[in-house]
């Protein structure tokens, strides 16, 4: 099988499975929603006189980070049932194609949750989403993809261990510090209504992060999948 | 490493450590602006250097393990990761003691501090991963991947934190670099040598212990096969 068609097959398989069960999306979405609700309790915007521009970037990024971890985890946990991991390892294609397929599907899952959560957060916190939409879309997409690149590799590692649910956040959160920092900073500038010029370099850096860890994933995934 | 060599290194490190302590507390003068607390710098900076060296050893031996699949390299990586976490911990412990009187705060989210903290977290997760693997070969393989990725991440994390905080007005350079007294520089280099040798000694001992652990595990496995 050619590498790109194998990648698309794996990605298609995950998307199809998700469309039928809606397990990952539903849990990640409700989790995101709950985080937002907890935040609106934690920061009482009206009485504190805070603007969403001040803390909004943090809220959006905590939501994205934690819900993404949930989706990433699920993408490999479903493969543990009926020993599908062995099936994936035995696929007549390069292991890197499996990585790329999973990475693609994970990025789509993470972004799908954001598509619903961003409008809801604009309702909850009362900011003008349409005004910042193009910039915010760019920042969220690039950073979510970067986060998923490293996250897919680490999820594949943690699923092989005994307490995978515990291990993924421990591995991923410190290592993904750069995308979180750049994402928060770019989002803050974007929410403050600054032009793309002022945070474009942050988006570029996150894109580099994504590229570096996609390459690392492609090169190292073989060792992770071995039985 | 040969036991005799290890023993010789032990006595060398012990002698150098006593000499270093003597120099730090008796020979070097007090620093003008920071006073006595600046002396912690002679242990703080060498620990940081050793921690980074240790993580570099993890990186190299992880790659060697994946390339050769010799268990020895995994034992080396594990030993170096444990020591890296230990020395990184010393850095994170001694830093605030120095920062409190000099910067007026125990902790600040400055680029170097934050990077050290995140680095400690990355390699703590590495050690947790090793305990959670289902078998020996898997522990070696998975942790090798994390060791490589974690080390590659270090400069990126440092760069990202720098962008986040900007340049902190007071950096460590104020207590080192060009303005250092010759006797201070000599003491500092002595401490660097001592700590590097201490690291090598601990690494050699931990590798020997690691190989013994492997051997015991192997014997136990042979013993558990019925009829063997």
Short mmCIF file of C-alpha atoms in Angstrom, two decimals:
data_model
loop_
_atom_site.label_atom_id
_atom_site.label_comp_id
_atom_site.label_asym_id
_atom_site.label_seq_id
_atom_site.Cartn_x
_atom_site.Cartn_y
_atom_site.Cartn_z
CA UNK A 1 0.00 0.00 0.00
CA UNK A 2 1.30 3.44 -0.81
CA UNK A 3 2.13 5.60 2.18
CA UNK A 4 -0.35 8.38 1.52
CA UNK A 5 -3.23 6.02 0.82
CA UNK A 6 -2.40 4.04 3.97
CA UNK A 7 -2.40 7.30 5.94
CA UNK A 8 -5.81 8.24 4.56
CA UNK A 9 -7.15 4.74 5.20
CA UNK A 10 -6.14 4.85 8.87
CA UNK A 11 -7.51 8.37 9.23
CA UNK A 12 -10.73 7.37 7.47
CA UNK A 13 -11.10 4.35 9.73
CA UNK A 14 -10.83 6.53 12.84
CA UNK A 15 -13.26 9.11 11.48
CA UNK A 16 -15.77 6.40 10.53
CA UNK A 17 -15.49 4.79 13.93
CA UNK A 18 -15.98 8.17 15.57
CA UNK A 19 -19.01 8.99 13.42
CA UNK A 20 -20.61 5.71 14.44
CA UNK A 21 -19.85 5.76 18.16
CA UNK A 22 -19.30 9.51 18.80
CA UNK A 23 -17.47 8.46 21.97
CA UNK A 24 -14.42 10.66 21.74
CA UNK A 25 -16.20 13.77 20.50
CA UNK A 26 -19.02 13.63 23.00
CA UNK A 27 -16.78 13.17 26.02
CA UNK A 28 -14.25 15.78 24.89
CA UNK A 29 -17.02 18.25 24.09
CA UNK A 30 -18.82 17.88 27.41
CA UNK A 31 -15.53 18.02 29.24
CA UNK A 32 -14.70 21.30 27.47
CA UNK A 33 -18.11 22.65 28.31
CA UNK A 34 -17.65 21.76 31.97
CA UNK A 35 -14.25 23.43 32.09
CA UNK A 36 -15.79 26.61 30.72
CA UNK A 37 -18.55 26.47 33.31
CA UNK A 38 -16.04 25.97 36.13
CA UNK A 39 -14.12 28.96 34.82
CA UNK A 40 -17.15 31.18 34.80
CA UNK A 41 -17.61 30.27 38.48
CA UNK A 42 -13.93 30.79 39.22
CA UNK A 43 -13.60 34.19 37.58
CA UNK A 44 -16.74 36.15 38.21
CA UNK A 45 -16.34 38.45 35.23
CA UNK A 46 -19.18 40.81 36.04
CA UNK A 47 -18.36 41.54 39.65
CA UNK A 48 -14.58 41.52 39.18
CA UNK A 49 -14.80 43.82 36.19
CA UNK A 50 -12.50 41.59 34.16
CA UNK A 51 -12.61 41.69 30.40
CA UNK A 52 -12.47 38.46 28.45
CA UNK A 53 -9.32 39.76 26.72
CA UNK A 54 -7.49 39.60 30.07
CA UNK A 55 -8.01 35.96 30.94
CA UNK A 56 -9.82 34.54 27.90
CA UNK A 57 -6.68 33.21 26.23
CA UNK A 58 -5.91 31.19 29.34
CA UNK A 59 -9.44 29.80 29.56
CA UNK A 60 -9.49 28.80 25.90
CA UNK A 61 -6.10 27.13 26.15
CA UNK A 62 -6.80 25.19 29.31
CA UNK A 63 -9.99 23.95 27.67
CA UNK A 64 -8.20 22.99 24.48
CA UNK A 65 -5.27 21.31 26.23
CA UNK A 66 -7.34 19.13 28.53
CA UNK A 67 -9.98 18.16 26.02
CA UNK A 68 -7.25 17.39 23.47
CA UNK A 69 -5.59 15.05 25.96
CA UNK A 70 -8.91 13.24 26.31
CA UNK A 71 -9.28 12.83 22.53
CA UNK A 72 -5.67 11.75 22.07
CA UNK A 73 -5.99 9.19 24.80
CA UNK A 74 -9.13 7.76 23.30
CA UNK A 75 -7.62 7.44 19.84
CA UNK A 76 -5.26 4.73 21.06
CA UNK A 77 -7.42 3.27 23.83
CA UNK A 78 -9.95 2.14 21.22
CA UNK A 79 -7.13 0.22 19.55
CA UNK A 80 -6.43 -1.69 22.74
CA UNK A 81 -9.77 -3.50 22.55
CA UNK A 82 -9.56 -6.87 20.82
CA UNK A 83 -5.83 -6.23 20.42
CA UNK A 84 -6.26 -3.91 17.46
CA UNK A 85 -2.84 -2.45 18.25
CA UNK A 86 -1.29 -5.67 16.98
CA UNK A 87 -3.44 -5.30 13.87
CA UNK A 88 -2.15 -1.80 13.31
CA UNK A 89 1.42 -2.96 13.83
CA UNK A 90 0.87 -5.71 11.26
CA UNK A 91 -0.57 -3.36 8.63
CA UNK A 92 1.20 -3.93 5.32
CA UNK A 93 2.43 -0.37 5.26
CA UNK A 94 5.12 1.75 6.80
CA UNK A 95 4.50 2.40 10.54
CA UNK A 96 4.96 6.10 9.87
CA UNK A 97 1.79 5.97 7.73
CA UNK A 98 -0.09 4.72 10.81
CA UNK A 99 1.34 7.62 12.79
CA UNK A 100 0.37 10.16 10.15
CA UNK A 101 -3.14 8.72 9.85
CA UNK A 102 -3.68 8.85 13.60
CA UNK A 103 -2.16 12.32 13.76
CA UNK A 104 -4.48 13.57 11.02
CA UNK A 105 -7.56 12.07 12.67
CA UNK A 106 -6.56 13.43 16.10
CA UNK A 107 -6.02 16.92 14.73
CA UNK A 108 -9.49 16.79 13.17
CA UNK A 109 -11.07 15.60 16.45
CA UNK A 110 -9.40 18.35 18.46
CA UNK A 111 -10.46 20.98 15.94
CA UNK A 112 -14.02 19.64 15.73
CA UNK A 113 -14.44 20.19 19.47
CA UNK A 114 -13.09 23.74 19.09
CA UNK A 115 -15.56 24.51 16.31
CA UNK A 116 -18.39 24.05 18.81
CA UNK A 117 -16.64 25.35 21.92
CA UNK A 118 -15.52 28.72 20.55
CA UNK A 119 -19.06 29.97 19.77
CA UNK A 120 -20.27 28.66 23.14
CA UNK A 121 -17.44 30.43 24.96
CA UNK A 122 -18.35 33.63 23.16
CA UNK A 123 -21.92 33.23 24.48
CA UNK A 124 -20.73 32.44 28.02
CA UNK A 125 -18.13 35.16 28.30
CA UNK A 126 -19.70 37.72 26.00
CA UNK A 127 -16.92 38.56 23.58
CA UNK A 128 -17.27 39.32 19.90
CA UNK A 129 -16.18 36.10 18.21
CA UNK A 130 -16.79 37.29 14.66
CA UNK A 131 -14.40 40.20 15.08
CA UNK A 132 -11.46 37.95 16.01
CA UNK A 133 -12.55 34.86 14.10
CA UNK A 134 -9.98 34.71 11.24
CA UNK A 135 -7.00 35.24 13.54
CA UNK A 136 -8.34 32.94 16.23
CA UNK A 137 -9.01 30.19 13.67
CA UNK A 138 -5.43 30.40 12.45
CA UNK A 139 -3.91 30.36 15.95
CA UNK A 140 -6.11 27.53 17.22
CA UNK A 141 -5.61 25.39 14.11
CA UNK A 142 -1.82 25.68 13.99
CA UNK A 143 -1.34 25.13 17.71
CA UNK A 144 -3.87 22.31 17.97
CA UNK A 145 -2.13 20.50 15.11
CA UNK A 146 1.28 21.00 16.77
CA UNK A 147 -0.10 19.74 20.07
CA UNK A 148 -1.61 16.71 18.34
CA UNK A 149 1.68 15.84 16.62
CA UNK A 150 3.53 15.38 19.89
CA UNK A 151 0.36 14.12 21.58
CA UNK A 152 -0.15 11.31 19.07
CA UNK A 153 3.36 10.01 19.63
CA UNK A 154 3.02 10.17 23.43
CA UNK A 155 -0.48 8.67 23.37
CA UNK A 156 0.89 5.70 21.43
CA UNK A 157 3.60 5.35 24.09
CA UNK A 158 1.30 5.68 27.10
CA UNK A 159 -1.32 3.25 25.75
CA UNK A 160 1.31 0.52 25.95
CA UNK A 161 1.75 1.00 29.68
CA UNK A 162 -0.34 -0.18 32.60
CA UNK A 163 -1.84 3.15 33.64
CA UNK A 164 -2.07 4.94 30.36
CA UNK A 165 -4.70 7.43 31.51
CA UNK A 166 -2.32 8.67 34.14
CA UNK A 167 0.78 8.77 32.06
CA UNK A 168 -0.25 10.78 29.00
CA UNK A 169 -0.80 14.12 30.79
CA UNK A 170 2.43 13.61 32.75
CA UNK A 171 4.39 13.09 29.56
CA UNK A 172 2.62 15.53 27.31
CA UNK A 173 1.99 18.64 29.40
CA UNK A 174 5.61 19.51 30.21
CA UNK A 175 6.86 18.57 26.77
CA UNK A 176 4.14 20.60 25.04
CA UNK A 177 4.97 23.75 27.04
CA UNK A 178 6.13 25.63 23.91
CA UNK A 179 2.86 25.31 21.95
CA UNK A 180 0.84 26.20 25.03
CA UNK A 181 2.95 29.30 25.68
CA UNK A 182 2.91 30.44 22.06
CA UNK A 183 -0.77 29.59 21.71
CA UNK A 184 -1.79 31.56 24.80
CA UNK A 185 0.32 34.55 23.82
CA UNK A 186 -0.94 34.62 20.23
CA UNK A 187 -4.55 34.16 21.37
CA UNK A 188 -4.23 37.01 23.85
CA UNK A 189 -2.92 39.36 21.14
CA UNK A 190 -5.63 38.17 18.81
CA UNK A 191 -8.43 38.71 21.37
CA UNK A 192 -7.05 42.18 22.08
CA UNK A 193 -7.72 42.98 18.44
CA UNK A 194 -4.10 43.28 17.35
CA UNK A 195 -3.27 42.71 13.66
CA UNK A 196 -1.78 39.43 12.46
CA UNK A 197 1.66 41.07 12.14
CA UNK A 198 1.99 41.29 15.91
CA UNK A 199 1.55 37.56 16.54
CA UNK A 200 2.36 36.02 13.16
CA UNK A 201 5.83 34.97 14.38
CA UNK A 202 4.24 33.02 17.25
CA UNK A 203 2.06 31.12 14.80
CA UNK A 204 5.14 30.42 12.67
CA UNK A 205 7.00 29.10 15.72
CA UNK A 206 4.12 26.79 16.61
CA UNK A 207 4.08 25.58 13.03
CA UNK A 208 7.81 24.76 13.36
CA UNK A 209 7.07 22.86 16.58
CA UNK A 210 4.43 20.88 14.71
CA UNK A 211 6.82 20.08 11.88
CA UNK A 212 9.66 19.04 14.22
CA UNK A 213 7.51 16.64 16.21
CA UNK A 214 5.73 15.28 13.15
CA UNK A 215 9.14 14.36 11.77
CA UNK A 216 10.18 12.94 15.16
CA UNK A 217 6.95 10.93 15.24
CA UNK A 218 7.46 9.58 11.73
CA UNK A 219 11.02 8.51 12.60
CA UNK A 220 10.30 7.07 16.05
CA UNK A 221 6.82 5.57 15.69
CA UNK A 222 8.24 2.31 14.42
CA UNK A 223 9.90 1.69 17.81
CA UNK A 224 6.70 2.48 19.68
CA UNK A 225 4.57 0.06 17.67
CA UNK A 226 6.90 -2.91 18.06
CA UNK A 227 5.51 -5.78 20.08
CA UNK B 1 33.80 -0.07 34.81
CA UNK B 2 36.49 -1.92 36.70
CA UNK B 3 35.93 -1.98 40.46
CA UNK B 4 39.45 -0.73 41.21
CA UNK B 5 38.99 2.24 38.95
CA UNK B 6 35.67 3.00 40.59
CA UNK B 7 37.30 2.88 44.03
CA UNK B 8 40.10 5.18 42.88
CA UNK B 9 37.54 7.60 41.48
CA UNK B 10 35.65 7.45 44.78
CA UNK B 11 38.68 8.56 46.79
CA UNK B 12 39.53 11.23 44.21
CA UNK B 13 36.00 12.66 44.36
CA UNK B 14 35.99 12.51 48.17
CA UNK B 15 39.29 14.43 48.34
CA UNK B 16 38.18 16.97 45.72
CA UNK B 17 34.86 17.48 47.50
CA UNK B 18 36.59 18.29 50.79
CA UNK B 19 38.95 20.63 48.95
CA UNK B 20 36.01 22.28 47.16
CA UNK B 21 34.16 22.82 50.42
CA UNK B 22 37.29 24.28 51.98
CA UNK B 23 37.77 26.66 49.04
CA UNK B 24 34.12 27.69 48.96
CA UNK B 25 33.90 28.46 52.67
CA UNK B 26 37.46 29.48 53.56
CA UNK B 27 39.40 30.65 50.52
CA UNK B 28 37.12 32.75 48.33
CA UNK B 29 36.20 36.22 49.59
CA UNK B 30 32.62 37.33 50.08
CA UNK B 31 31.01 38.71 46.97
CA UNK B 32 30.62 42.49 47.29
CA UNK B 33 26.93 42.97 46.54
CA UNK B 34 25.42 39.57 47.31
CA UNK B 35 27.44 38.60 50.37
CA UNK B 36 27.85 35.11 51.74
CA UNK B 37 24.85 33.65 49.95
CA UNK B 38 26.67 33.96 46.64
CA UNK B 39 28.78 30.97 47.72
CA UNK B 40 25.90 28.68 46.90
CA UNK B 41 26.67 29.52 43.28
CA UNK B 42 29.74 27.22 43.46
CA UNK B 43 27.42 24.26 43.94
CA UNK B 44 24.38 25.53 42.09
CA UNK B 45 25.95 26.07 38.68
CA UNK B 46 27.97 22.80 38.63
CA UNK B 47 24.75 20.93 39.53
CA UNK B 48 22.98 22.59 36.60
CA UNK B 49 25.84 21.66 34.29
CA UNK B 50 25.80 18.05 35.52
CA UNK B 51 22.01 17.84 35.09
CA UNK B 52 22.25 18.95 31.47
CA UNK B 53 25.18 16.60 30.91
CA UNK B 54 23.11 13.76 32.37
CA UNK B 55 20.15 14.49 30.09
CA UNK B 56 22.54 14.58 27.15
CA UNK B 57 23.79 11.13 28.20
CA UNK B 58 20.15 9.96 28.28
CA UNK B 59 19.68 11.28 24.75
CA UNK B 60 22.81 9.65 23.34
CA UNK B 61 22.35 6.30 25.07
CA UNK B 62 18.66 6.21 24.09
CA UNK B 63 19.68 6.54 20.46
CA UNK B 64 22.38 3.93 20.90
CA UNK B 65 19.83 1.59 22.49
CA UNK B 66 17.40 1.93 19.60
CA UNK B 67 20.22 1.42 17.12
CA UNK B 68 21.93 -1.56 18.77
CA UNK B 69 19.26 -2.99 21.12
CA UNK B 70 21.90 -3.70 23.72
CA UNK B 71 20.39 -3.60 27.21
CA UNK B 72 23.54 -1.92 28.50
CA UNK B 73 22.59 1.35 26.80
CA UNK B 74 19.19 1.28 28.43
CA UNK B 75 20.78 0.75 31.82
CA UNK B 76 23.03 3.75 31.10
CA UNK B 77 20.06 5.88 30.02
CA UNK B 78 18.13 4.99 33.16
CA UNK B 79 21.12 5.69 35.41
CA UNK B 80 21.74 9.05 33.74
CA UNK B 81 18.05 10.02 33.90
CA UNK B 82 17.91 9.32 37.64
CA UNK B 83 21.05 11.37 38.24
CA UNK B 84 19.76 14.14 35.97
CA UNK B 85 16.56 14.38 37.99
CA UNK B 86 18.59 14.37 41.21
CA UNK B 87 20.96 17.16 40.15
CA UNK B 88 18.13 19.13 38.54
CA UNK B 89 16.41 18.86 41.93
CA UNK B 90 19.52 20.25 43.63
CA UNK B 91 19.45 23.17 41.18
CA UNK B 92 15.78 23.83 41.90
CA UNK B 93 16.47 23.61 45.65
CA UNK B 94 19.59 25.78 45.82
CA UNK B 95 18.27 28.36 43.33
CA UNK B 96 15.51 29.73 45.58
CA UNK B 97 17.86 29.83 48.59
CA UNK B 98 20.07 32.15 46.58
CA UNK B 99 17.21 34.05 44.94
CA UNK B 100 15.43 34.95 48.18
CA UNK B 101 18.04 37.40 49.52
CA UNK B 102 19.39 38.49 46.12
CA UNK B 103 16.25 38.84 43.99
CA UNK B 104 13.94 39.26 46.95
CA UNK B 105 11.74 36.35 45.97
CA UNK B 106 11.92 32.57 46.28
CA UNK B 107 10.74 31.92 42.78
CA UNK B 108 10.36 33.90 39.59
CA UNK B 109 9.21 32.66 36.19
CA UNK B 110 12.44 33.58 34.52
CA UNK B 111 13.45 31.70 31.37
CA UNK B 112 16.21 29.59 32.88
CA UNK B 113 14.30 28.72 36.04
CA UNK B 114 11.17 27.78 34.16
CA UNK B 115 13.10 25.68 31.67
CA UNK B 116 14.84 23.83 34.50
CA UNK B 117 11.50 23.15 36.18
CA UNK B 118 9.87 21.91 32.97
CA UNK B 119 12.93 19.80 32.20
CA UNK B 120 12.67 18.20 35.64
CA UNK B 121 9.02 17.40 34.91
CA UNK B 122 9.84 15.86 31.52
CA UNK B 123 12.39 13.50 33.00
CA UNK B 124 10.29 12.71 36.08
CA UNK B 125 7.63 11.57 33.61
CA UNK B 126 10.36 9.54 31.88
CA UNK B 127 11.10 7.76 35.16
CA UNK B 128 7.39 7.18 35.84
CA UNK B 129 7.01 5.71 32.36
CA UNK B 130 9.75 3.19 33.09
CA UNK B 131 7.90 1.88 36.12
CA UNK B 132 4.65 1.53 34.18
CA UNK B 133 5.83 -0.52 31.20
CA UNK B 134 4.56 -4.07 30.82
CA UNK B 135 7.90 -5.73 30.24
CA UNK B 136 11.59 -5.01 30.26
CA UNK B 137 12.15 -4.61 26.52
CA UNK B 138 9.12 -2.36 26.26
CA UNK B 139 10.31 -0.15 29.12
CA UNK B 140 13.61 0.26 27.31
CA UNK B 141 12.08 1.01 23.91
CA UNK B 142 9.36 3.43 25.04
CA UNK B 143 11.60 5.31 27.42
CA UNK B 144 14.27 5.63 24.73
CA UNK B 145 11.74 7.40 22.50
CA UNK B 146 10.74 9.74 25.35
CA UNK B 147 14.41 10.33 26.21
CA UNK B 148 15.13 11.44 22.65
CA UNK B 149 12.01 13.58 22.25
CA UNK B 150 12.44 15.09 25.73
CA UNK B 151 15.99 16.17 25.04
CA UNK B 152 15.13 17.61 21.61
CA UNK B 153 12.44 19.62 23.37
CA UNK B 154 14.85 21.37 25.77
CA UNK B 155 16.07 24.19 23.49
CA UNK B 156 12.53 24.72 22.18
CA UNK B 157 11.17 25.02 25.72
CA UNK B 158 13.95 27.45 26.63
CA UNK B 159 13.24 29.58 23.59
CA UNK B 160 9.50 29.56 24.18
CA UNK B 161 9.84 30.59 27.82
CA UNK B 162 12.15 33.41 26.78
CA UNK B 163 9.49 34.71 24.43
CA UNK B 164 6.91 34.34 27.17
CA UNK B 165 8.76 36.29 29.85
CA UNK B 166 11.06 38.44 27.79
CA UNK B 167 14.55 38.90 29.19
CA UNK B 168 14.63 39.04 32.93
CA UNK B 169 16.42 42.18 34.10
CA UNK B 170 18.69 40.31 36.51
CA UNK B 171 20.32 37.21 35.13
CA UNK B 172 22.89 34.87 36.54
CA UNK B 173 25.61 36.64 34.61
CA UNK B 174 25.78 39.26 37.35
CA UNK B 175 27.37 36.66 39.58
CA UNK B 176 29.66 35.11 36.99
CA UNK B 177 31.22 35.79 33.64
CA UNK B 178 33.86 38.39 32.97
CA UNK B 179 33.87 40.21 36.30
CA UNK B 180 34.91 37.13 38.30
CA UNK B 181 37.92 37.36 40.62
CA UNK B 182 40.73 34.92 39.63
CA UNK B 183 40.43 33.04 42.93
CA UNK B 184 36.67 32.81 42.49
CA UNK B 185 37.10 31.52 38.96
CA UNK B 186 39.62 28.92 40.14
CA UNK B 187 37.31 27.75 42.91
CA UNK B 188 34.43 27.67 40.45
CA UNK B 189 36.42 25.53 37.99
CA UNK B 190 37.44 23.24 40.86
CA UNK B 191 33.79 22.77 41.80
CA UNK B 192 32.87 22.11 38.18
CA UNK B 193 35.55 19.39 38.00
CA UNK B 194 34.46 17.90 41.32
CA UNK B 195 30.82 17.73 40.30
CA UNK B 196 31.60 16.30 36.89
CA UNK B 197 33.71 13.56 38.46
CA UNK B 198 31.03 12.99 41.11
CA UNK B 199 28.55 12.51 38.30
CA UNK B 200 30.82 10.03 36.54
CA UNK B 201 31.34 8.11 39.78
CA UNK B 202 27.62 7.95 40.57
CA UNK B 203 26.88 7.01 36.96
CA UNK B 204 29.40 4.15 37.08
CA UNK B 205 27.98 2.91 40.38
CA UNK B 206 24.39 3.15 39.17
CA UNK B 207 25.23 1.35 35.93
CA UNK B 208 26.91 -1.45 37.88
CA UNK B 209 23.87 -1.67 40.15
CA UNK B 210 21.58 -1.62 37.10
CA UNK B 211 23.46 -4.50 35.49
CA UNK B 212 23.24 -6.47 38.74
CA UNK B 213 19.49 -5.83 38.81
CA UNK B 214 19.22 -7.16 35.26
CA UNK B 215 21.18 -10.21 36.28
CA UNK B 216 18.95 -10.87 39.29
CA UNK B 217 15.83 -10.47 37.14
CA UNK B 218 17.27 -12.94 34.66
CA UNK B 219 18.02 -15.47 37.41
CA UNK B 220 14.53 -15.10 38.84
CA UNK B 221 13.04 -15.69 35.43
CA UNK B 222 15.08 -18.84 34.93
CA UNK B 223 14.02 -20.00 38.37
CA UNK B 224 10.33 -19.49 37.68
CA UNK B 225 10.32 -21.78 34.60
CA UNK B 226 9.02 -25.12 35.87
CA UNK B 227 11.48 -27.97 35.52
CA UNK B 228 14.37 -25.63 34.84
#
